[in-house]
PDB file of C-alpha atoms in Angstrom:
ATOM      1  CA  MET Z   1     104.476 236.199-112.026  1.00  0.00           C
ATOM      2  CA  VAL Z   2     103.296 233.226-109.215  1.00  0.00           C
ATOM      3  CA  THR Z   3      99.620 233.795-109.355  1.00  0.00           C
ATOM      4  CA  GLU Z   4      98.788 229.912-108.412  1.00  0.00           C
ATOM      5  CA  ARG Z   5      97.678 230.282-104.357  1.00  0.00           C
ATOM      6  CA  SER Z   6      99.167 229.011-101.419  1.00  0.00           C
ATOM      7  CA  THR Z   7      97.429 227.927 -98.307  1.00  0.00           C
ATOM      8  CA  VAL Z   8      98.774 229.389 -94.531  1.00  0.00           C
ATOM      9  CA  ASP Z   9      97.216 227.374 -91.817  1.00  0.00           C
ATOM     10  CA  PHE Z  10      97.833 229.966 -89.210  1.00  0.00           C
ATOM     11  CA  TRP Z  11      97.614 228.556 -85.109  1.00  0.00           C
ATOM     12  CA  PHE Z  12      97.930 231.086 -82.385  1.00  0.00           C
ATOM     13  CA  ASP Z  13      97.346 231.420 -78.381  1.00  0.00           C
ATOM     14  CA  PRO Z  14      95.028 234.636 -78.974  1.00  0.00           C
ATOM     15  CA  ALA Z  15      96.424 235.669 -75.410  1.00  0.00           C
ATOM     16  CA  CYS Z  16      99.872 236.206 -77.294  1.00  0.00           C
ATOM     17  CA  PRO Z  17     101.364 239.046 -77.662  1.00  0.00           C
ATOM     18  CA  LEU Z  18     104.375 237.602 -79.999  1.00  0.00           C
ATOM     19  CA  SER Z  19     101.654 236.057 -81.927  1.00  0.00           C
ATOM     20  CA  ARG Z  20      99.637 238.914 -82.678  1.00  0.00           C
ATOM     21  CA  VAL Z  21     103.097 240.710 -84.119  1.00  0.00           C
ATOM     22  CA  THR Z  22     103.523 237.525 -86.417  1.00  0.00           C
ATOM     23  CA  ALA Z  23     100.260 237.752 -87.580  1.00  0.00           C
ATOM     24  CA  SER Z  24     100.245 241.148 -88.803  1.00  0.00           C
ATOM     25  CA  TRP Z  25     104.001 240.275 -90.394  1.00  0.00           C
ATOM     26  CA  ILE Z  26     101.486 237.376 -92.715  1.00  0.00           C
ATOM     27  CA  VAL Z  27      98.478 239.561 -93.332  1.00  0.00           C
ATOM     28  CA  GLY Z  28     100.899 242.290 -94.604  1.00  0.00           C
ATOM     29  CA  VAL Z  29     102.622 239.031 -96.810  1.00  0.00           C
ATOM     30  CA  ALA Z  30      99.266 238.407 -97.628  1.00  0.00           C
ATOM     31  CA  GLU Z  31      98.539 241.886 -98.945  1.00  0.00           C
ATOM     32  CA  GLN Z  32     101.456 240.741-101.837  1.00  0.00           C
ATOM     33  CA  ARG Z  33     101.269 237.411-102.516  1.00  0.00           C
ATOM     34  CA  PRO Z  34      98.839 234.879-103.498  1.00  0.00           C
ATOM     35  CA  ILE Z  35      98.264 233.575 -99.794  1.00  0.00           C
ATOM     36  CA  ASP Z  36      95.581 232.357 -98.043  1.00  0.00           C
ATOM     37  CA  ILE Z  37      94.912 231.976 -94.155  1.00  0.00           C
ATOM     38  CA  HIS Z  38      93.250 229.486 -92.538  1.00  0.00           C
ATOM     39  CA  TRP Z  39      93.171 230.989 -88.914  1.00  0.00           C
ATOM     40  CA  ARG Z  40      93.989 227.986 -86.125  1.00  0.00           C
ATOM     41  CA  VAL Z  41      94.282 227.815 -82.489  1.00  0.00           C
ATOM     42  CA  MET Z  42      96.560 225.679 -80.063  1.00  0.00           C
ATOM     43  CA  SER Z  43      96.728 226.753 -76.238  1.00  0.00           C
ATOM     44  CA  LEU Z  44      99.602 227.788 -74.066  1.00  0.00           C
ATOM     45  CA  SER Z  45      97.829 226.047 -71.393  1.00  0.00           C
ATOM     46  CA  ILE Z  46      97.722 222.886 -73.113  1.00  0.00           C
ATOM     47  CA  LEU Z  47     101.360 223.132 -74.252  1.00  0.00           C
ATOM     48  CA  ASN Z  48     102.395 223.729 -70.726  1.00  0.00           C
ATOM     49  CA  GLU Z  49     100.140 220.961 -68.801  1.00  0.00           C
ATOM     50  CA  GLY Z  50     102.044 219.138 -66.626  1.00  0.00           C
ATOM     51  CA  LYS Z  51     104.809 221.485 -65.944  1.00  0.00           C
ATOM     52  CA  ASP Z  52     106.342 222.037 -62.362  1.00  0.00           C
ATOM     53  CA  VAL Z  53     106.112 225.891 -63.145  1.00  0.00           C
ATOM     54  CA  ASP Z  54     104.332 227.454 -65.493  1.00  0.00           C
ATOM     55  CA  PRO Z  55     106.287 229.284 -68.075  1.00  0.00           C
ATOM     56  CA  GLU Z  56     103.674 231.969 -68.467  1.00  0.00           C
ATOM     57  CA  GLY Z  57     102.918 232.360 -65.030  1.00  0.00           C
ATOM     58  CA  ASP Z  58      99.331 231.395 -65.610  1.00  0.00           C
ATOM     59  CA  GLU Z  59      98.645 228.856 -62.325  1.00  0.00           C
ATOM     60  CA  GLU Z  60      94.841 230.703 -62.488  1.00  0.00           C
ATOM     61  CA  GLY Z  61      94.036 229.468 -65.355  1.00  0.00           C
ATOM     62  CA  TYR Z  62      93.058 232.494 -67.366  1.00  0.00           C
ATOM     63  CA  LEU Z  63      94.546 231.758 -70.750  1.00  0.00           C
ATOM     64  CA  TRP Z  64      91.994 229.139 -71.041  1.00  0.00           C
ATOM     65  CA  ILE Z  65      89.291 231.275 -71.433  1.00  0.00           C
ATOM     66  CA  PRO Z  66      90.463 233.271 -74.663  1.00  0.00           C
ATOM     67  CA  ALA Z  67      91.563 229.620 -76.056  1.00  0.00           C
ATOM     68  CA  ARG Z  68      88.004 228.598 -75.664  1.00  0.00           C
ATOM     69  CA  VAL Z  69      86.265 231.300 -76.964  1.00  0.00           C
ATOM     70  CA  CYS Z  70      88.553 230.671 -80.182  1.00  0.00           C
ATOM     71  CA  ALA Z  71      87.416 227.149 -80.439  1.00  0.00           C
ATOM     72  CA  ALA Z  72      84.130 227.749 -79.821  1.00  0.00           C
ATOM     73  CA  ILE Z  73      84.099 230.179 -82.650  1.00  0.00           C
ATOM     74  CA  VAL Z  74      86.170 228.094 -85.175  1.00  0.00           C
ATOM     75  CA  THR Z  75      83.732 225.568 -84.628  1.00  0.00           C
ATOM     76  CA  ALA Z  76      80.583 227.157 -84.810  1.00  0.00           C
ATOM     77  CA  HIS Z  77      81.411 230.284 -87.332  1.00  0.00           C
ATOM     78  CA  GLY Z  78      84.891 228.481 -89.341  1.00  0.00           C
ATOM     79  CA  HIS Z  79      88.243 230.284 -89.312  1.00  0.00           C
ATOM     80  CA  THR Z  80      87.501 233.160 -91.417  1.00  0.00           C
ATOM     81  CA  ALA Z  81      85.154 234.271 -88.481  1.00  0.00           C
ATOM     82  CA  LEU Z  82      88.226 233.764 -85.977  1.00  0.00           C
ATOM     83  CA  GLY Z  83      90.550 235.586 -88.113  1.00  0.00           C
ATOM     84  CA  ARG Z  84      88.113 238.634 -87.422  1.00  0.00           C
ATOM     85  CA  PHE Z  85      87.872 238.204 -84.201  1.00  0.00           C
ATOM     86  CA  TYR Z  86      91.473 237.849 -83.393  1.00  0.00           C
ATOM     87  CA  ASP Z  87      91.881 241.000 -85.438  1.00  0.00           C
ATOM     88  CA  ALA Z  88      89.018 242.864 -83.100  1.00  0.00           C
ATOM     89  CA  LEU Z  89      90.404 241.296 -79.695  1.00  0.00           C
ATOM     90  CA  TRP Z  90      94.052 243.175 -80.368  1.00  0.00           C
ATOM     91  CA  THR Z  91      92.958 246.257 -81.932  1.00  0.00           C
ATOM     92  CA  ALA Z  92      92.664 249.518 -80.180  1.00  0.00           C
ATOM     93  CA  GLU Z  93      89.754 251.708 -80.488  1.00  0.00           C
ATOM     94  CA  ASP Z  94      91.928 253.958 -82.525  1.00  0.00           C
ATOM     95  CA  GLY Z  95      93.056 251.451 -84.926  1.00  0.00           C
ATOM     96  CA  GLY Z  96      96.775 250.825 -83.457  1.00  0.00           C
ATOM     97  CA  ARG Z  97      97.717 247.176 -81.649  1.00  0.00           C
ATOM     98  CA  ARG Z  98      96.556 246.535 -78.097  1.00  0.00           C
ATOM     99  CA  GLU Z  99      99.968 245.669 -75.904  1.00  0.00           C
ATOM    100  CA  TRP Z 100      97.724 243.142 -74.601  1.00  0.00           C
ATOM    101  CA  MET Z 101      93.945 241.713 -75.967  1.00  0.00           C
ATOM    102  CA  GLY Z 102      90.955 243.754 -75.399  1.00  0.00           C
ATOM    103  CA  ASP Z 103      87.598 242.597 -73.618  1.00  0.00           C
ATOM    104  CA  ILE Z 104      86.560 239.222 -75.415  1.00  0.00           C
ATOM    105  CA  ALA Z 105      82.921 240.131 -75.600  1.00  0.00           C
ATOM    106  CA  GLU Z 106      83.545 243.605 -77.155  1.00  0.00           C
ATOM    107  CA  ALA Z 107      85.605 241.913 -79.694  1.00  0.00           C
ATOM    108  CA  LEU Z 108      83.072 239.433 -80.658  1.00  0.00           C
ATOM    109  CA  SER Z 109      81.027 242.462 -81.279  1.00  0.00           C
ATOM    110  CA  VAL Z 110      83.200 244.349 -83.665  1.00  0.00           C
ATOM    111  CA  ALA Z 111      83.871 240.974 -85.574  1.00  0.00           C
ATOM    112  CA  GLU Z 112      80.145 240.824 -85.968  1.00  0.00           C
ATOM    113  CA  LEU Z 113      79.919 237.340 -84.062  1.00  0.00           C
ATOM    114  CA  PRO Z 114      77.529 237.001 -80.922  1.00  0.00           C
ATOM    115  CA  VAL Z 115      78.254 238.305 -77.780  1.00  0.00           C
ATOM    116  CA  GLU Z 116      76.936 234.983 -76.259  1.00  0.00           C
ATOM    117  CA  LEU Z 117      80.223 232.852 -77.446  1.00  0.00           C
ATOM    118  CA  ALA Z 118      82.125 234.791 -74.356  1.00  0.00           C
ATOM    119  CA  VAL Z 119      80.565 232.297 -72.314  1.00  0.00           C
ATOM    120  CA  ALA Z 120      82.419 229.156 -73.502  1.00  0.00           C
ATOM    121  CA  GLY Z 121      85.614 230.746 -72.188  1.00  0.00           C
ATOM    122  CA  LEU Z 122      83.852 229.543 -68.964  1.00  0.00           C
ATOM    123  CA  SER Z 123      83.107 225.801 -69.947  1.00  0.00           C
ATOM    124  CA  THR Z 124      84.905 222.548 -70.954  1.00  0.00           C
ATOM    125  CA  ASP Z 125      82.235 222.190 -73.599  1.00  0.00           C
ATOM    126  CA  HIS Z 126      84.920 223.108 -76.749  1.00  0.00           C
ATOM    127  CA  ASP Z 127      88.081 221.383 -74.904  1.00  0.00           C
ATOM    128  CA  ALA Z 128      88.052 218.473 -77.149  1.00  0.00           C
ATOM    129  CA  ALA Z 129      88.174 220.698 -80.306  1.00  0.00           C
ATOM    130  CA  LEU Z 130      90.645 222.905 -78.674  1.00  0.00           C
ATOM    131  CA  ARG Z 131      92.175 219.615 -78.022  1.00  0.00           C
ATOM    132  CA  ALA Z 132      92.234 219.004 -81.425  1.00  0.00           C
ATOM    133  CA  SER Z 133      93.510 221.922 -83.185  1.00  0.00           C
ATOM    134  CA  HIS Z 134      96.501 221.905 -80.852  1.00  0.00           C
ATOM    135  CA  ALA Z 135      97.547 217.787 -81.113  1.00  0.00           C
ATOM    136  CA  GLU Z 136      97.586 218.276 -85.244  1.00  0.00           C
ATOM    137  CA  ALA Z 137     100.118 222.231 -84.848  1.00  0.00           C
ATOM    138  CA  MET Z 138     102.004 220.521 -82.542  1.00  0.00           C
ATOM    139  CA  SER Z 139     102.290 217.366 -84.973  1.00  0.00           C
ATOM    140  CA  LEU Z 140     103.929 219.365 -87.572  1.00  0.00           C
ATOM    141  CA  VAL Z 141     107.144 220.537 -86.062  1.00  0.00           C
ATOM    142  CA  VAL Z 142     109.973 218.471 -83.565  1.00  0.00           C
ATOM    143  CA  GLY Z 143     111.464 219.781 -80.417  1.00  0.00           C
ATOM    144  CA  GLU Z 144     110.146 222.108 -77.860  1.00  0.00           C
ATOM    145  CA  VAL Z 145     108.495 224.740 -79.388  1.00  0.00           C
ATOM    146  CA  GLY Z 146     105.541 227.936 -79.007  1.00  0.00           C
ATOM    147  CA  THR Z 147     103.160 229.718 -80.742  1.00  0.00           C
ATOM    148  CA  PRO Z 148     102.546 230.463 -83.446  1.00  0.00           C
ATOM    149  CA  ILE Z 149     102.705 227.293 -85.866  1.00  0.00           C
ATOM    150  CA  LEU Z 150     102.341 228.024 -89.463  1.00  0.00           C
ATOM    151  CA  ALA Z 151     102.160 225.289 -92.101  1.00  0.00           C
ATOM    152  CA  VAL Z 152     102.429 226.670 -95.977  1.00  0.00           C
ATOM    153  CA  THR Z 153     100.817 224.225 -98.355  1.00  0.00           C
ATOM    154  CA  HIS Z 154     101.782 225.190-101.845  1.00  0.00           C
ATOM    155  CA  PRO Z 155     100.059 224.949-105.200  1.00  0.00           C
ATOM    156  CA  SER Z 156     102.416 222.369-105.695  1.00  0.00           C
ATOM    157  CA  GLY Z 157     100.782 220.203-102.784  1.00  0.00           C
ATOM    158  CA  THR Z 158     104.112 220.092-101.018  1.00  0.00           C
ATOM    159  CA  ARG Z 159     103.913 221.912 -97.308  1.00  0.00           C
ATOM    160  CA  HIS Z 160     106.261 222.886 -94.943  1.00  0.00           C
ATOM    161  CA  ALA Z 161     105.404 223.268 -91.388  1.00  0.00           C
ATOM    162  CA  PHE Z 162     107.323 225.489 -88.733  1.00  0.00           C
ATOM    163  CA  PHE Z 163     107.149 227.850 -85.246  1.00  0.00           C
ATOM    164  CA  GLY Z 164     107.284 231.023 -86.208  1.00  0.00           C
ATOM    165  CA  PRO Z 165     109.024 233.269 -87.289  1.00  0.00           C
ATOM    166  CA  VAL Z 166     108.627 234.911 -84.162  1.00  0.00           C
ATOM    167  CA  VAL Z 167     108.903 238.831 -84.254  1.00  0.00           C
ATOM    168  CA  THR Z 168     108.723 241.740 -81.963  1.00  0.00           C
ATOM    169  CA  GLU Z 169     107.625 244.370 -84.097  1.00  0.00           C
ATOM    170  CA  THR Z 170     105.598 244.047 -87.876  1.00  0.00           C
ATOM    171  CA  PRO Z 171     108.307 243.834 -90.700  1.00  0.00           C
ATOM    172  CA  ALA Z 172     107.959 247.139 -92.568  1.00  0.00           C
ATOM    173  CA  PRO Z 173     106.264 245.556 -96.208  1.00  0.00           C
ATOM    174  CA  ASP Z 174     110.063 245.056 -98.387  1.00  0.00           C
ATOM    175  CA  ASP Z 175     111.417 243.327 -94.717  1.00  0.00           C
ATOM    176  CA  ALA Z 176     107.917 241.537 -94.895  1.00  0.00           C
ATOM    177  CA  LEU Z 177     108.314 240.068 -97.943  1.00  0.00           C
ATOM    178  CA  ARG Z 178     111.999 238.988 -97.393  1.00  0.00           C
ATOM    179  CA  LEU Z 179     111.657 237.560 -94.327  1.00  0.00           C
ATOM    180  CA  TRP Z 180     109.132 235.665 -96.063  1.00  0.00           C
ATOM    181  CA  ASP Z 181     110.722 234.318 -98.689  1.00  0.00           C
ATOM    182  CA  GLY Z 182     113.612 233.252 -96.017  1.00  0.00           C
ATOM    183  CA  THR Z 183     111.237 231.710 -93.731  1.00  0.00           C
ATOM    184  CA  LEU Z 184     110.409 229.090 -96.576  1.00  0.00           C
ATOM    185  CA  LEU Z 185     113.809 228.620 -97.922  1.00  0.00           C
ATOM    186  CA  VAL Z 186     114.799 227.449 -94.824  1.00  0.00           C
ATOM    187  CA  ALA Z 187     111.717 225.580 -93.705  1.00  0.00           C
ATOM    188  CA  SER Z 188     111.937 223.639 -96.997  1.00  0.00           C
ATOM    189  CA  VAL Z 189     115.145 222.160 -96.891  1.00  0.00           C
ATOM    190  CA  PRO Z 190     114.980 218.797 -95.027  1.00  0.00           C
ATOM    191  CA  GLY Z 191     116.342 218.225 -91.787  1.00  0.00           C
ATOM    192  CA  PHE Z 192     115.633 221.369 -90.971  1.00  0.00           C
ATOM    193  CA  ARG Z 193     114.798 222.241 -87.090  1.00  0.00           C
ATOM    194  CA  GLU Z 194     115.651 225.903 -85.907  1.00  0.00           C
ATOM    195  CA  ILE Z 195     117.304 229.219 -86.103  1.00  0.00           C
ATOM    196  CA  LYS Z 196     117.616 231.512 -83.377  1.00  0.00           C
ATOM    197  CA  THR Z 197     119.201 235.222 -82.909  1.00  0.00           C
TER     198      THR Z 197
END
């Protein structure tokens, strides 16, 4: 039985619903396998800068707000606090998953973080940190990708990074492990780039 722990760096844009489903999947995997998740922020706003048409339809720039708040959280409180906030942002009052993220200030409160961090979303103060985190994620993968990006560092020190997997619903526990094992397998093959269905 494997007991040595791997690390998963999980980069996400906090406003992406499909990234949230993938996050639920990796949390379920971590309950069954020895992995530690390090929550990291990336930004669809940065990804889409300079495009004639924003694929997210965010001409007003709203998506900068939650990403900047995430950058402020991880800078001041670390990746574990970012994970708590991310979970609270997408968890409804009844404990179910939201269809769209909730109120930022309420999520900060639930995550036991200073509610004042919400104002970071309206400032460029943390843009350098946000851009650096985003750039690190993008440096690990090839081609046109989105969110999430995962990088798995094994106890041996080998590291595999990939976009996704993008899932539309959280897999059952056995399926979650099969997806994890399969993803690691294909990502470990030299030259592997992309698979879609």
